[in-house]
Amino acid sequence: MTKAPLWLPAAEALELMQVRPQTLYASVSRGRVRAKPDATDPRRSLYHRDDVQRIAARTRGRRSSETVASEAIQWGEPVLPSAVSTVADGRLWYRGQDACELAQHATLEDIAGLLWESAPPRFAAASSGPAHIDKAATPLQAGLLALAARAATDPPSRGRSRSVLQTEAADVIGTLADALLGPSTSPKAAHLHTRLAAAWRRPRAAEVLRRALVLMADHELNASTFAARVTASTGASLAACLLTGLSTLTGPLHGGAAAAVQALMRSVSTLGSEAAVREWLAHDRPLAAFGHPLYPAGDARCAALLEVIDLPPAFAELRATGEKLLGEAANIDFALAAMATVHKLPADAPLMLFALARTVGWTAHVLEQQATGQLIRPRARYTGPDIAR
């Protein structure tokens, strides 16, 4: 039996979906249908069969409302209305402004002001790290413990004014920075990217760190943001919401993806790029460095970060090999790993950057969720043993 092709030409996709070409292109730009260039004709595109069939089934009205809802959890339609950020037309937008353009000049504090709809905050640094954190703890362990300590004592967010919550958020993010980076050598540092550069003793990396923080500040309703919003919907404290987000971020399919890229690069240094990629594919190991469902034409954040990085030869070879064998462009996790290598940053620098930047986005979503006053409470579709009646 011949297996159906995974990628369809436009004519077949349009026939299945029963829509106009403009509707197909709009579905691609919104990340609903994955697309890639046709290797036989780069002027044409191919469309992912599963995405096309999902939308075709919806058009024919063959799915129940609960099926639609369950699929929304997996790269489907937005499950919550939000004015904070979105991915559209292959670009990331912060309240209607192009994040890649903002990254050319803005600081993380500027982005916090934009997303929080406030004046740019200052993430003040303490002169000493949190006293209750074991000095032997890793930065990530220290960050989780610091937020947990505040979550146990800070007041609930429900019923408090937006301005009070904004002030508290800046203080909580400062607490996390203290835990991740240790005591500041310059407590009055104006911006977080300069503090990072000083903590890692890489003053020349300050500009690229600034750009990375801006690009990572928010990314619509990703797993950690959704988790933070669920926590916020219960009225929990800001620290508890950020703790939820950080805990979710640590997973290898989310913020830990850059570590997988670093592991792949170690294989590349031993085997060479093509042999390493083929070995990973042969063992069914996901290549975290390539592809993103919301960016069928390539991760715009990756391109914006690589603009200011002289890519080492090994990374350039991996990028070319991966794109050839997978048909997917490099993504932001690839760019963060490359940045860490070029500037000789700590191995956990990509995750720390991700965490510090994304607290800004989590806070914006917490504020937005808190304003609705609604509890997020999905229903389950029961699949267990029959119920005795």
Coordinates of C-alpha atoms in Angstrom, one line a residue:
M1 CA 0.0 0.0 0.0
T2 CA 1.4 3.4 -1.0
K3 CA 1.8 5.8 1.8
A4 CA 0.2 9.2 1.2
P5 CA 2.8 12.1 0.9
L6 CA 3.3 14.2 3.9
W7 CA 3.6 17.4 1.9
L8 CA 1.0 18.5 -0.7
P9 CA 1.2 20.9 -3.6
A10 CA -1.1 23.9 -3.6
A11 CA -3.6 22.4 -6.0
E12 CA -4.1 19.3 -3.8
A13 CA -4.3 21.4 -0.7
L14 CA -6.9 23.7 -2.1
E15 CA -9.0 20.8 -3.4
L16 CA -9.0 19.2 0.0
M17 CA -9.7 22.4 1.9
Q18 CA -12.3 23.7 -0.6
V19 CA -11.1 27.3 -0.2
R20 CA -9.6 30.1 -2.2
P21 CA -5.8 30.4 -2.5
Q22 CA -5.9 33.6 -0.3
T23 CA -7.4 31.5 2.5
L24 CA -4.7 28.9 2.2
Y25 CA -2.0 31.6 2.3
A26 CA -3.6 33.3 5.3
S27 CA -3.7 29.9 7.1
V28 CA 0.1 29.6 6.5
S29 CA 0.8 33.2 7.7
R30 CA -1.1 32.5 10.9
G31 CA 0.7 29.3 11.6
R32 CA -2.3 27.1 11.0
V33 CA -0.8 25.3 8.0
R34 CA 2.9 24.5 7.8
A35 CA 4.6 25.2 4.5
K36 CA 8.0 24.7 2.9
P37 CA 9.6 25.4 -0.5
D38 CA 9.2 22.8 -3.1
A39 CA 12.7 21.3 -3.7
T40 CA 11.9 20.8 -7.4
D41 CA 10.7 24.4 -7.9
P42 CA 11.7 26.9 -5.1
R43 CA 9.1 29.3 -6.5
R44 CA 6.3 27.0 -5.3
S45 CA 5.4 25.8 -1.8
L46 CA 4.3 22.5 -0.3
Y47 CA 1.8 22.2 2.5
H48 CA 1.7 19.8 5.4
R49 CA -1.0 17.2 4.8
D50 CA -2.1 16.9 8.5
D51 CA -2.7 20.6 8.8
V52 CA -4.6 20.7 5.5
Q53 CA -6.8 17.7 6.4
R54 CA -7.5 19.2 9.9
I55 CA -8.8 22.4 8.3
A56 CA -10.7 20.5 5.6
A57 CA -12.5 18.5 8.2
R58 CA -13.5 21.7 10.0
T59 CA -14.8 23.2 6.7
R60 CA -16.9 20.1 6.1
G61 CA -18.3 20.3 9.6
R62 CA -17.4 16.8 10.5
R63 CA -15.9 17.5 13.9
S64 CA -17.6 17.9 17.2
S65 CA -17.0 21.0 19.3
E66 CA -15.1 19.0 21.8
T67 CA -12.7 17.7 19.1
V68 CA -12.1 21.3 18.0
A69 CA -11.4 22.3 21.6
S70 CA -9.0 19.4 22.2
E71 CA -7.1 20.1 19.0
A72 CA -6.8 23.8 20.0
I73 CA -4.4 22.7 22.8
Q74 CA -2.0 21.4 20.2
W75 CA -0.9 24.3 17.9
G76 CA -4.5 25.0 17.1
E77 CA -6.7 28.1 17.2
P78 CA -5.9 30.5 20.0
V79 CA -7.6 29.3 23.1
L80 CA -7.7 32.7 24.8
P81 CA -8.1 36.3 23.5
S82 CA -5.0 38.3 24.1
A83 CA -3.7 41.8 23.0
V84 CA -0.1 41.1 24.3
S85 CA 1.6 39.5 21.3
T86 CA 1.0 37.3 18.3
V87 CA 2.8 35.6 15.4
A88 CA 1.3 36.7 12.0
D89 CA 2.8 37.0 8.5
G90 CA 5.9 35.2 9.7
R91 CA 6.7 37.9 12.2
L92 CA 6.4 38.3 16.0
W93 CA 4.4 41.3 17.1
Y94 CA 4.4 43.0 20.5
R95 CA 1.1 45.0 20.8
G96 CA 1.2 45.6 17.1
Q97 CA 4.9 46.4 16.8
D98 CA 7.4 44.2 15.1
A99 CA 9.6 42.5 17.7
C100 CA 12.5 42.2 15.4
E101 CA 12.5 45.9 14.6
L102 CA 12.2 46.7 18.3
A103 CA 15.2 44.5 19.0
Q104 CA 17.4 46.8 17.0
H105 CA 17.2 49.5 19.6
A106 CA 14.9 48.7 22.6
T107 CA 15.9 47.3 26.0
L108 CA 14.0 44.7 27.9
E109 CA 12.8 47.4 30.2
D110 CA 11.3 49.3 27.2
I111 CA 9.5 46.1 26.1
A112 CA 8.2 45.6 29.7
G113 CA 6.7 49.2 29.5
L114 CA 5.1 48.4 26.1
L115 CA 3.7 45.0 27.1
W116 CA 2.6 46.1 30.6
E117 CA 1.3 49.5 29.2
S118 CA 3.3 51.4 31.8
A119 CA 6.4 53.4 32.1
P120 CA 9.6 51.2 31.6
P121 CA 10.2 49.5 35.0
R122 CA 13.6 49.1 36.7
F123 CA 14.5 45.6 37.8
A124 CA 16.5 46.7 40.8
A125 CA 19.4 44.5 42.0
A126 CA 20.0 43.9 45.7
S127 CA 23.5 44.3 47.1
S128 CA 23.5 40.7 48.1
G129 CA 21.8 37.5 46.9
P130 CA 18.8 36.0 48.7
A131 CA 20.0 34.8 52.1
H132 CA 17.9 31.7 52.2
I133 CA 19.4 30.2 49.0
D134 CA 22.1 27.5 49.4
K135 CA 25.3 28.8 47.8
A136 CA 25.9 25.4 46.2
A137 CA 22.6 25.7 44.2
T138 CA 22.8 26.1 40.5
P139 CA 21.4 29.4 39.1
L140 CA 18.2 27.6 38.0
Q141 CA 17.7 26.0 41.4
A142 CA 18.3 29.3 43.1
G143 CA 15.8 31.0 40.8
L144 CA 13.1 28.4 41.5
L145 CA 13.7 28.6 45.2
A146 CA 13.7 32.4 45.3
L147 CA 10.3 32.5 43.5
A148 CA 8.9 29.7 45.7
A149 CA 9.9 31.7 48.8
R150 CA 8.0 34.7 47.6
A151 CA 5.1 32.7 46.4
A152 CA 4.7 31.4 49.9
T153 CA 4.4 34.8 51.4
D154 CA 3.4 37.4 48.8
P155 CA -0.3 38.4 48.8
P156 CA -2.7 37.2 46.1
S157 CA -3.0 39.2 42.9
R158 CA -6.8 39.2 42.8
G159 CA -8.4 42.5 44.0
R160 CA -5.2 44.6 43.7
S161 CA -4.8 47.5 41.3
R162 CA -2.9 47.2 38.1
S163 CA -0.3 49.8 39.1
V164 CA 0.4 48.0 42.4
L165 CA 0.9 44.7 40.5
Q166 CA 3.2 46.3 38.0
T167 CA 5.4 47.7 40.8
E168 CA 5.4 44.3 42.5
A169 CA 6.3 42.5 39.2
A170 CA 9.4 44.6 38.7
D171 CA 10.5 43.7 42.2
V172 CA 9.8 40.0 41.7
I173 CA 11.8 40.0 38.5
G174 CA 14.6 41.7 40.4
T175 CA 14.4 38.9 43.0
L176 CA 14.8 36.3 40.2
A177 CA 17.7 38.2 38.6
D178 CA 19.4 38.3 42.0
A179 CA 19.0 34.5 42.4
L180 CA 20.1 33.6 38.9
L181 CA 23.1 36.0 38.7
G182 CA 24.2 36.4 42.3
P183 CA 25.0 39.6 44.1
S184 CA 25.4 42.5 41.6
T185 CA 28.7 44.3 41.3
S186 CA 26.8 47.4 40.3
P187 CA 23.4 47.4 42.0
K188 CA 22.5 50.6 40.2
A189 CA 23.0 49.1 36.7
A190 CA 20.3 50.8 34.5
H191 CA 19.4 47.8 32.4
L192 CA 19.3 44.0 32.8
H193 CA 21.5 43.3 29.7
T194 CA 24.3 45.3 31.2
R195 CA 24.0 43.4 34.4
L196 CA 24.1 40.1 32.6
A197 CA 27.2 41.2 30.7
A198 CA 28.9 42.2 33.9
A199 CA 27.9 39.0 35.8
W200 CA 29.3 36.9 33.0
R201 CA 32.3 39.2 32.5
R202 CA 31.6 39.7 28.9
P203 CA 31.1 43.5 28.5
R204 CA 31.4 43.2 24.7
A205 CA 28.3 40.9 24.7
A206 CA 26.0 43.5 26.1
E207 CA 24.5 44.5 22.8
V208 CA 23.7 41.0 21.6
L209 CA 22.3 40.2 25.0
R210 CA 20.1 43.2 24.8
R211 CA 18.8 42.1 21.4
A212 CA 18.3 38.5 22.6
L213 CA 16.3 39.6 25.7
V214 CA 13.9 41.7 23.5
L215 CA 13.4 38.9 21.1
M216 CA 12.6 36.4 23.8
A217 CA 10.3 38.6 25.9
D218 CA 7.0 37.1 24.8
H219 CA 5.7 34.5 22.3
E220 CA 1.9 34.4 22.4
L221 CA 0.3 31.5 24.3
N222 CA 3.3 29.1 24.5
A223 CA 3.3 26.4 27.2
S224 CA 4.9 28.5 30.0
T225 CA 2.7 31.5 29.3
F226 CA -0.5 29.5 29.3
A227 CA 0.6 27.9 32.6
A228 CA 1.2 31.3 34.1
R229 CA -2.2 32.5 32.9
V230 CA -3.9 29.5 34.5
T231 CA -2.2 30.3 37.8
A232 CA -3.2 33.9 37.4
S233 CA -6.8 33.0 36.8
T234 CA -7.0 31.6 40.3
G235 CA -5.9 34.9 41.8
A236 CA -2.5 33.6 43.0
S237 CA 0.4 35.9 43.7
L238 CA 2.6 37.3 41.0
A239 CA 5.5 35.3 42.3
A240 CA 3.4 32.1 42.1
C241 CA 2.5 32.9 38.5
L242 CA 6.1 33.5 37.5
L243 CA 7.1 30.4 39.4
T244 CA 4.6 28.4 37.4
G245 CA 6.0 29.9 34.2
L246 CA 9.6 29.2 35.1
S247 CA 8.9 25.6 36.1
T248 CA 7.2 25.0 32.8
L249 CA 10.0 26.7 30.9
T250 CA 12.6 24.2 32.2
G251 CA 11.3 21.4 30.1
P252 CA 13.4 20.1 27.3
L253 CA 10.6 20.8 24.8
H254 CA 10.5 24.4 25.8
G255 CA 13.3 26.6 27.3
G256 CA 15.6 23.6 27.6
A257 CA 15.8 23.2 23.8
A258 CA 19.0 25.2 23.5
A259 CA 20.8 22.6 25.7
A260 CA 19.8 20.0 23.1
V261 CA 21.4 22.2 20.4
Q262 CA 24.5 22.3 22.4
A263 CA 24.5 18.5 22.7
L264 CA 24.1 18.2 19.0
M265 CA 27.0 20.5 18.5
R266 CA 29.2 18.2 20.6
S267 CA 28.2 15.4 18.2
V268 CA 29.1 17.7 15.3
S269 CA 32.6 18.3 16.7
T270 CA 33.2 14.6 16.9
L271 CA 31.4 13.2 13.8
G272 CA 31.0 16.2 11.4
S273 CA 27.7 17.9 10.7
E274 CA 26.1 15.5 8.2
A275 CA 27.1 12.3 10.1
A276 CA 25.8 13.9 13.4
V277 CA 22.5 14.9 11.9
R278 CA 22.0 11.6 10.3
E279 CA 22.8 9.8 13.5
W280 CA 20.3 11.9 15.5
L281 CA 17.6 11.2 12.9
A282 CA 18.4 7.5 12.8
H283 CA 17.8 7.3 16.6
D284 CA 14.6 9.4 16.3
R285 CA 16.1 12.2 18.3
P286 CA 14.4 15.6 17.6
L287 CA 16.6 18.3 16.2
A288 CA 15.7 21.2 18.4
A289 CA 17.8 23.5 16.2
F290 CA 15.4 23.5 13.2
G291 CA 11.9 24.4 12.4
H292 CA 9.0 26.0 14.3
P293 CA 5.3 25.4 13.6
L294 CA 4.5 29.2 13.8
Y295 CA 7.2 30.1 11.3
P296 CA 6.8 28.0 8.1
A297 CA 9.3 30.2 6.2
G298 CA 11.8 30.4 9.1
D299 CA 12.0 31.7 12.6
A300 CA 12.2 35.5 12.3
R301 CA 13.7 35.8 15.8
C302 CA 16.6 33.6 14.7
A303 CA 17.4 35.7 11.7
A304 CA 17.3 38.9 13.8
L305 CA 19.7 37.5 16.3
L306 CA 22.1 36.0 13.8
E307 CA 22.4 39.4 12.1
V308 CA 24.8 40.4 14.8
I309 CA 26.7 37.1 15.3
D310 CA 29.7 35.9 13.3
L311 CA 28.6 32.3 13.0
P312 CA 31.4 29.9 13.8
P313 CA 32.2 27.4 10.9
A314 CA 30.8 24.4 12.8
F315 CA 27.5 26.2 13.3
A316 CA 27.4 27.3 9.7
E317 CA 27.9 23.8 8.5
L318 CA 25.2 22.4 10.9
R319 CA 22.8 25.1 9.7
A320 CA 23.4 24.2 6.0
T321 CA 23.2 20.4 6.7
G322 CA 20.1 20.6 8.8
E323 CA 18.3 22.8 6.3
K324 CA 19.2 20.4 3.5
L325 CA 18.3 17.2 5.2
L326 CA 15.2 18.4 7.1
G327 CA 13.8 21.1 4.8
E328 CA 13.4 23.3 7.9
A329 CA 15.2 26.6 8.7
A330 CA 17.3 27.2 11.9
N331 CA 15.3 28.5 14.8
I332 CA 15.9 30.7 17.9
D333 CA 17.3 27.8 19.9
F334 CA 20.0 27.4 17.3
A335 CA 20.8 31.2 17.5
L336 CA 20.9 31.2 21.3
A337 CA 23.4 28.3 21.3
A338 CA 25.5 30.0 18.7
M339 CA 25.5 33.3 20.6
A340 CA 26.6 31.5 23.8
T341 CA 29.5 29.8 21.9
V342 CA 30.7 33.0 20.2
H343 CA 30.8 35.0 23.4
K344 CA 31.9 32.2 25.6
L345 CA 28.9 32.5 27.9
P346 CA 28.1 29.9 30.6
A347 CA 26.5 26.7 29.3
D348 CA 23.2 27.6 31.0
A349 CA 23.2 31.1 29.6
P350 CA 20.5 30.5 26.9
L351 CA 18.0 29.2 29.5
M352 CA 18.8 32.0 31.9
L353 CA 18.3 34.6 29.2
F354 CA 15.1 32.9 28.2
A355 CA 13.8 32.9 31.8
L356 CA 14.7 36.5 32.5
A357 CA 13.3 37.8 29.3
R358 CA 10.1 35.8 29.4
T359 CA 9.2 37.0 32.9
V360 CA 8.2 40.3 31.2
G361 CA 5.8 38.5 28.9
W362 CA 4.4 36.3 31.6
T363 CA 3.7 39.4 33.7
A364 CA 1.9 41.0 30.8
H365 CA -0.3 38.0 30.4
V366 CA -0.9 37.7 34.2
L367 CA -2.0 41.4 34.2
E368 CA -4.3 40.7 31.2
Q369 CA -5.8 37.6 32.8
Q370 CA -6.3 39.2 36.2
A371 CA -8.3 42.0 34.5
T372 CA -10.8 39.5 33.1
G373 CA -11.5 38.1 36.6
Q374 CA -12.2 34.7 35.0
L375 CA -11.0 31.2 36.0
I376 CA -9.5 29.0 33.3
R377 CA -11.1 25.6 33.8
P378 CA -11.1 23.3 30.7
R379 CA -13.2 20.1 30.7
A380 CA -11.7 16.7 30.2
R381 CA -13.0 14.2 27.6
Y382 CA -13.2 11.0 29.7
T383 CA -11.5 7.9 28.2
G384 CA -11.4 5.7 31.3
P385 CA -13.5 2.6 32.2
D386 CA -17.2 2.6 31.6
I387 CA -19.2 4.3 34.3
A388 CA -21.6 2.1 36.2
R389 CA -25.1 3.6 36.0

